[in-house]
Tab-separated table of C-alpha atoms in Angstrom:
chain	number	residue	atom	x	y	z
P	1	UNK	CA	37.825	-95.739	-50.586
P	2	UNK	CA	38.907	-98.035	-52.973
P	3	UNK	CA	41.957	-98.034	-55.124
P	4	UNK	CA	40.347	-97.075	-57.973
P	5	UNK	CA	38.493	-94.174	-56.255
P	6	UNK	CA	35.360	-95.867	-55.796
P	7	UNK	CA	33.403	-96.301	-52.341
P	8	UNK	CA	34.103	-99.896	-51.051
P	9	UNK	CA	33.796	-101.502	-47.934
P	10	UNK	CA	37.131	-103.077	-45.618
P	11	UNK	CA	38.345	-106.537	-46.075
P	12	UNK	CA	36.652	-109.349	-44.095
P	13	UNK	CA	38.093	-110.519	-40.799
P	14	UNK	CA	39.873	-113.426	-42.568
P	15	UNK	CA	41.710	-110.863	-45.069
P	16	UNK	CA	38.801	-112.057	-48.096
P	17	UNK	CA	36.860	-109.806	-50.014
P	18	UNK	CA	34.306	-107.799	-49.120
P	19	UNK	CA	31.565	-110.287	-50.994
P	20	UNK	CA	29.755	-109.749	-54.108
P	21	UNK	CA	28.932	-105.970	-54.448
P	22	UNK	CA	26.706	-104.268	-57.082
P	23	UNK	CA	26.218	-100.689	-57.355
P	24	UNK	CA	24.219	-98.120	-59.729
P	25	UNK	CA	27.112	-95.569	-60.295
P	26	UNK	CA	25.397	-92.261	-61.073
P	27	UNK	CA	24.284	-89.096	-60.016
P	28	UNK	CA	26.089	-87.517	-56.716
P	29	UNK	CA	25.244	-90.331	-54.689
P	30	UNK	CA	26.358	-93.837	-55.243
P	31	UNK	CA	24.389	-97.155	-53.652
P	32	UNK	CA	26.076	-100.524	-53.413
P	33	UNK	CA	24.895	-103.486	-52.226
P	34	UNK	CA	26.940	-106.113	-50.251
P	35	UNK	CA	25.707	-110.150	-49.834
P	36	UNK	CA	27.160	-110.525	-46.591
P	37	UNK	CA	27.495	-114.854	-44.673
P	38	UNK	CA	26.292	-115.073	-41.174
P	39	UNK	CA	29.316	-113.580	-39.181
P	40	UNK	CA	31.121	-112.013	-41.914
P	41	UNK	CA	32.870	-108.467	-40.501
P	42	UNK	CA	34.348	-105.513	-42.474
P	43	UNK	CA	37.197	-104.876	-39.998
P	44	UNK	CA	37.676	-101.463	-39.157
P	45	UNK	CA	37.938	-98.257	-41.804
P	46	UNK	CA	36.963	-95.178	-42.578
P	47	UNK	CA	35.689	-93.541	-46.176
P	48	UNK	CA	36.447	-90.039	-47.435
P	49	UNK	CA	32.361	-89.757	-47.627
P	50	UNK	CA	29.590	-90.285	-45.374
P	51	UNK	CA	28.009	-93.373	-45.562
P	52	UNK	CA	24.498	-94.174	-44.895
P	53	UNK	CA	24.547	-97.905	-43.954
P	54	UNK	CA	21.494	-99.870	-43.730
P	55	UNK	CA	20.018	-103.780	-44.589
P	56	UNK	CA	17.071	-104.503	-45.773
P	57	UNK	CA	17.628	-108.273	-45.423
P	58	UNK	CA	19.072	-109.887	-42.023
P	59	UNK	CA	21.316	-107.586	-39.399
P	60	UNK	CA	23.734	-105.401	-38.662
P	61	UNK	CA	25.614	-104.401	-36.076
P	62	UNK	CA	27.948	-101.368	-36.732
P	63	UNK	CA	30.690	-100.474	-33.748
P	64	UNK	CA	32.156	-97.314	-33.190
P	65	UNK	CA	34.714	-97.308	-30.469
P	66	UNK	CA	33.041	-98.913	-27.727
P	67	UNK	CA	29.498	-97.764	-28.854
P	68	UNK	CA	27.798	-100.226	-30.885
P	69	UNK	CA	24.217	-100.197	-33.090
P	70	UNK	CA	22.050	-102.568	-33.918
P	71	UNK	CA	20.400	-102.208	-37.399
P	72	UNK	CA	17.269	-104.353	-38.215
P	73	UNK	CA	15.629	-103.377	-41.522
P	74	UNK	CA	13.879	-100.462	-39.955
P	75	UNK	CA	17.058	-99.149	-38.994
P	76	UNK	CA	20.220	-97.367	-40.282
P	77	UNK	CA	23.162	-95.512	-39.253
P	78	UNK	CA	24.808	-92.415	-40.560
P	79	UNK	CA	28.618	-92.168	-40.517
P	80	UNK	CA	30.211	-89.165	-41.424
P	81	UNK	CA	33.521	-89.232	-43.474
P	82	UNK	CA	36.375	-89.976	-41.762
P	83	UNK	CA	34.965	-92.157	-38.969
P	84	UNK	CA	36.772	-95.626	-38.215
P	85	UNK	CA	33.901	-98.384	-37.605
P	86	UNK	CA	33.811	-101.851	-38.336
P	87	UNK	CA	30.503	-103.822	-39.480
P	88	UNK	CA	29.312	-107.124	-38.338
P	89	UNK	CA	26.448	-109.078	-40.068
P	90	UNK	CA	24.982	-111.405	-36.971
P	91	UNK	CA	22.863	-113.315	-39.644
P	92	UNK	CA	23.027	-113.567	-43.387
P	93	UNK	CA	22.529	-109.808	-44.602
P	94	UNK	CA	22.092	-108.144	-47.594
P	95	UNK	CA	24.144	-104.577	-46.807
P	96	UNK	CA	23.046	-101.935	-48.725
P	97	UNK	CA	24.995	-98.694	-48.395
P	98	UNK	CA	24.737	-95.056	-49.724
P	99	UNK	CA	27.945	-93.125	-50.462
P	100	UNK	CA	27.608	-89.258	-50.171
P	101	UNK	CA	30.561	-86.882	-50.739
P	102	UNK	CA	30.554	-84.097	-47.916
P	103	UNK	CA	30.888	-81.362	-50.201
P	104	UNK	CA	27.226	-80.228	-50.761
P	105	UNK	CA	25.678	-82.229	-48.792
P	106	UNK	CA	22.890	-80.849	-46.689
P	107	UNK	CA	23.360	-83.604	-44.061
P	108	UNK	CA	25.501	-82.063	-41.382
P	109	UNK	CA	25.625	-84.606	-38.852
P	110	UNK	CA	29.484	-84.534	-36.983
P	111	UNK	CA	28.679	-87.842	-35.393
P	112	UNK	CA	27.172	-91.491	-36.104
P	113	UNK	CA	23.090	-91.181	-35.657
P	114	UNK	CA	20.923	-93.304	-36.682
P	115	UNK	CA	17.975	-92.791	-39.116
P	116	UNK	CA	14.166	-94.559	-38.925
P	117	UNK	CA	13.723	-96.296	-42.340
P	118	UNK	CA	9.935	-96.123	-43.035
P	119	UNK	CA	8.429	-97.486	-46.481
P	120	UNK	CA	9.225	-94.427	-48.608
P	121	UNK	CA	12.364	-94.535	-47.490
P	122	UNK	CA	12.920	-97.577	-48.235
P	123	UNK	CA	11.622	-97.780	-51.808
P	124	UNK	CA	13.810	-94.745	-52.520
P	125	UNK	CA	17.099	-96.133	-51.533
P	126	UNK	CA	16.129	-99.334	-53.435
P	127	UNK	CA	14.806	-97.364	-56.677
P	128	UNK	CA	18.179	-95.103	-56.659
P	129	UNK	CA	20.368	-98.682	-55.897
P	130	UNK	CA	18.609	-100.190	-59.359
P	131	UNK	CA	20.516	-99.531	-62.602
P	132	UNK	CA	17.432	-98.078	-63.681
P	133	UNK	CA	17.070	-97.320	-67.380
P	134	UNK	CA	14.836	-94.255	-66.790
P	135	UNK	CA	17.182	-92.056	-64.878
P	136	UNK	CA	20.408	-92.984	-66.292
P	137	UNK	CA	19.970	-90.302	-69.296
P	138	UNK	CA	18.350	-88.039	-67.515
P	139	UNK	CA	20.658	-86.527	-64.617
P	140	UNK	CA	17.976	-83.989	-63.251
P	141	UNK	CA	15.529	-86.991	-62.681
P	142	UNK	CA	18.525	-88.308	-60.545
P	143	UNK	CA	18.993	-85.319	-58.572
P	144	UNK	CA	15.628	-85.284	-57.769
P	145	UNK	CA	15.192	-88.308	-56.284
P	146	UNK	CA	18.359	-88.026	-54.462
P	147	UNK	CA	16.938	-84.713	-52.657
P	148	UNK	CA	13.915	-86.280	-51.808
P	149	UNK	CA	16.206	-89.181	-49.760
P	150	UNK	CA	18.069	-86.248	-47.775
P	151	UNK	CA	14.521	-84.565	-46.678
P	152	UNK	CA	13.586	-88.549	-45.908
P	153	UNK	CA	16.571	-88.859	-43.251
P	154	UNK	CA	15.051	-88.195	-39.894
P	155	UNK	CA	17.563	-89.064	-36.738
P	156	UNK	CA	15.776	-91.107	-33.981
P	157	UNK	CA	17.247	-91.203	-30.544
P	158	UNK	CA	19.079	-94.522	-30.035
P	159	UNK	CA	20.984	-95.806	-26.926
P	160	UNK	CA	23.960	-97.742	-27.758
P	161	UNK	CA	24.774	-100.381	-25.331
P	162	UNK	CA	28.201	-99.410	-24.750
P	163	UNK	CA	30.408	-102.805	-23.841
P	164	UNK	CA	34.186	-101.787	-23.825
P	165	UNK	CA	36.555	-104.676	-23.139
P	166	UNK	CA	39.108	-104.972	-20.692
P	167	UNK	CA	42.340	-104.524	-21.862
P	168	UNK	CA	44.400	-107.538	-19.246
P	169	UNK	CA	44.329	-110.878	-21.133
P	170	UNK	CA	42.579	-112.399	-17.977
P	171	UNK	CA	39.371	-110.840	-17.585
P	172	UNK	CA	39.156	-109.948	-21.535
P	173	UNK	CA	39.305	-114.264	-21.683
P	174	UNK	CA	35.907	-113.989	-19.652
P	175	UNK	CA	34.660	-111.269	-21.177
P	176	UNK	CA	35.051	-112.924	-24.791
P	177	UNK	CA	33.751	-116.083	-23.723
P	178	UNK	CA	30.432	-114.348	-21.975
P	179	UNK	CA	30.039	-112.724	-25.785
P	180	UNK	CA	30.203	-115.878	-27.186
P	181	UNK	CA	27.899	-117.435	-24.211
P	182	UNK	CA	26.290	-115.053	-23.036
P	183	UNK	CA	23.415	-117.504	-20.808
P	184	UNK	CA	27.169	-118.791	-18.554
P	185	UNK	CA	26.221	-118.108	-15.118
P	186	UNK	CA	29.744	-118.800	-13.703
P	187	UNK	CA	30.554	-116.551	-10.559
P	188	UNK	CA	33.986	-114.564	-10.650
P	189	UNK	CA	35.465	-117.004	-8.133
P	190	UNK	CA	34.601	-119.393	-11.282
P	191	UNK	CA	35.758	-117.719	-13.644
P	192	UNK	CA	39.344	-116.747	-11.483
P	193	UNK	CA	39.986	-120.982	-11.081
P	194	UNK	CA	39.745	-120.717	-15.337
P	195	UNK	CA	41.689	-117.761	-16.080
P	196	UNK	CA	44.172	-117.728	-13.268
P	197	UNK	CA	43.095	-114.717	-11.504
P	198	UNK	CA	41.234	-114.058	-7.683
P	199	UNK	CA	37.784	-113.041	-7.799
P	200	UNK	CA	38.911	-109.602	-6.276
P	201	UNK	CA	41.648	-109.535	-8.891
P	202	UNK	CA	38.960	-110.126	-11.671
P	203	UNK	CA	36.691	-107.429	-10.231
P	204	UNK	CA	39.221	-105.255	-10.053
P	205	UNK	CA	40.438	-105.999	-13.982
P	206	UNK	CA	36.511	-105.323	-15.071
P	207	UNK	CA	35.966	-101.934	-13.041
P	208	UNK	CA	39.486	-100.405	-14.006
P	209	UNK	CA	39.242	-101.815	-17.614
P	210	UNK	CA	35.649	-100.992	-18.500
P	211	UNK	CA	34.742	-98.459	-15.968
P	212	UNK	CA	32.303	-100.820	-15.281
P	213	UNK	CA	31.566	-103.541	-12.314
P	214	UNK	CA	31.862	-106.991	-13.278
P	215	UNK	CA	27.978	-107.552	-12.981
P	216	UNK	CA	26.948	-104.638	-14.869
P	217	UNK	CA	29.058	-105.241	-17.791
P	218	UNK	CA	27.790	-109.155	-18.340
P	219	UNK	CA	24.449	-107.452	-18.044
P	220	UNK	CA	24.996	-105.167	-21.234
P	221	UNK	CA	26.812	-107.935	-23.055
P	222	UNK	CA	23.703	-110.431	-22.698
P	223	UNK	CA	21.392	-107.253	-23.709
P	224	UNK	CA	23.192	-106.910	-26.711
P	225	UNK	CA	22.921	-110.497	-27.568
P	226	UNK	CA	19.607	-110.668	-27.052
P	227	UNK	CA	18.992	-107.366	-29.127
P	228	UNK	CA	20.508	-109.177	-32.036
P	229	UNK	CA	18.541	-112.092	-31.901
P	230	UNK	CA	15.524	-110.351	-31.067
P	231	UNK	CA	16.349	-108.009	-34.144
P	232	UNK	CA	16.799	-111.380	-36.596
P	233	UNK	CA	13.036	-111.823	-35.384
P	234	UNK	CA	13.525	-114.592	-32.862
P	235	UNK	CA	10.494	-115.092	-30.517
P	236	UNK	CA	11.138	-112.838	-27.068
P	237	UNK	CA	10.845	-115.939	-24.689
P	238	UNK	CA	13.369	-117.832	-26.813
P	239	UNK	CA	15.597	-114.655	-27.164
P	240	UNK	CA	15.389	-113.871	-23.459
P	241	UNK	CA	16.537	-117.760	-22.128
P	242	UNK	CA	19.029	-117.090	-24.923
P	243	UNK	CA	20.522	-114.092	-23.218
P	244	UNK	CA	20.253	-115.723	-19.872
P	245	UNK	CA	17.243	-114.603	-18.232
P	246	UNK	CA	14.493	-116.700	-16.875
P	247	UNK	CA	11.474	-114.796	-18.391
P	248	UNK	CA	10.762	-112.442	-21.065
P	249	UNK	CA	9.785	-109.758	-18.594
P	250	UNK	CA	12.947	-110.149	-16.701
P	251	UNK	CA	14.609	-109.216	-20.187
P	252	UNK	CA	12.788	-106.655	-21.227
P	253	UNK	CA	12.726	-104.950	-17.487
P	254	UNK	CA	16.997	-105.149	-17.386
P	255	UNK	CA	16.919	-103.432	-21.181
P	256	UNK	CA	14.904	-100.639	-19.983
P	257	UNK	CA	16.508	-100.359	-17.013
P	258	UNK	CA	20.071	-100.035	-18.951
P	259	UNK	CA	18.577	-97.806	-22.176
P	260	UNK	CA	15.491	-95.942	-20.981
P	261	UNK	CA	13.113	-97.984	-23.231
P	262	UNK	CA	11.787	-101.558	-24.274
P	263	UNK	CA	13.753	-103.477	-26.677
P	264	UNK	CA	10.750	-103.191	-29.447
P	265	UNK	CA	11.149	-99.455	-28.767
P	266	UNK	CA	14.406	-99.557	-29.564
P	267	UNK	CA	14.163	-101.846	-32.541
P	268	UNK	CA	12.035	-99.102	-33.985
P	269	UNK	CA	13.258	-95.717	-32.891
P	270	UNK	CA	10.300	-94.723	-31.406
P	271	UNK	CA	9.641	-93.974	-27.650
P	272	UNK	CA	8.646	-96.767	-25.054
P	273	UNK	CA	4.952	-96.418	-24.081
């Protein structure tokens, strides 16, 4: 919250403001909408309400701990009150975010989930976002509409890709530099002559670190950077050579391998065929 009381997202990464904001500020529910740059980040916070977070322009990615979400405009993510996350826009975004105080509200979800945004949906989070002249003086017309969104929120079954880093400042120097090129094919004997560290000393530093092996954790973190770009609407072939695969297929057979569906599944909450 801010200081005045009002809902408000955390500073930026570089300490500036959270970007130009607008919001309708009635009824039980408030909307406000954020302009968000290409790699702008609300650093992690938490809000005394839950917080429905979605964009209908560009996309989000919203981490929790280690778990992370990627939200194209079909997609959004609950998060209850009280839950520290931090909010990345991978392209320019336009974040638009519904504030819900817990008390009275029918939503009960205890942890992030995220919700399919269809078309009525999303005309009903952008109607109740508008200062519109025809429900400001009449608060049961607001009310109304606002129940309709809560019987509109239907959770979908999402697999994060979970990517925790490693905590020694060797192997967390590869692991940032794989997130920012994600395509490197560099071996851990490689990577050891850059960082100072044996390939066995490396490995080591992943699996104890991450709980994961040094292979499978480079394959999440180019899954999760092709999701992005994939989710921005880039072309698969070009996302996939992006991420470092050879072929589409290869891509899409590694993210269903890791999550249990195809990356358009995903992108869409629905189950892979």
């Amino acid at each position: 919250m801010s200081l005045n009381g009002q809902p408000s997202e955390g500073a930026s990464a570089g300490g500036a403001s959270s970007g130009s904001r607008s919001g309708n500020g009635a009824g039980a529910l408030r909307v406000l909408n954020f302009g968000m740059s290409r790699g702008q980040r609300f650093g992690e916070h938490e809000h005394t309400v839950h917080q429905l977070t979605w964009a209908p322009a560009g996309v989000l990615t919203v981490s929790v701990a280690d778990d992370s979400w990627v939200l194209p405009p079909t997609l959004a993510l609950w998060i209850p009150s009280r839950v520290p996350h931090t909010i990345l826009a991978t392209r320019p975004a336009l974040m638009r975010s519904v504030y819900l105080p817990p008390e009275g509200c029918p939503v009960r979800w205890a942890e992030p989930t995220v919700v399919a945004v269809g078309p009525l949906l999303r005309e009903l989070v952008t109607h109740l976002a508008a200062p519109d002249p025809a429900l400001a003086p009449d608060p049961a017309a607001r009310a109304r509409a606002e129940a309709v969104l809560f019987d509109l929120l239907r959770p979908v079954t999402v697999t994060t890709v979970e990517l925790p880093m490693p905590a020694d400042p060797r192997a967390r120097r590869v692991a940032e530099a794989l997130l920012a090129h994600p395509a490197d094919r560099r071996s851990l004997a490689e990577w050891g002559r850059e960082v100072g560290a044996g390939s066995r000393t490396l490995a080591r530093l992943f699996d104890a670190g991450t709980g994961l092996s040094f292979g499978r954790w480079r394959t999440r973190a180019r899954l999760r950077a092709g999701l992005e770009h994939l989710a921005a609407g880039r072309p698969l072939t070009a996302v996939a050579h992006h991420a470092g695969y050879a072929t589409a297929s290869s891509f899409v057979a590694a993210f269903r391998q890791e999550t249990g569906r195809t990356p358009g599944a995903y992108l869409t909450g629905r189950p892979s065929p």
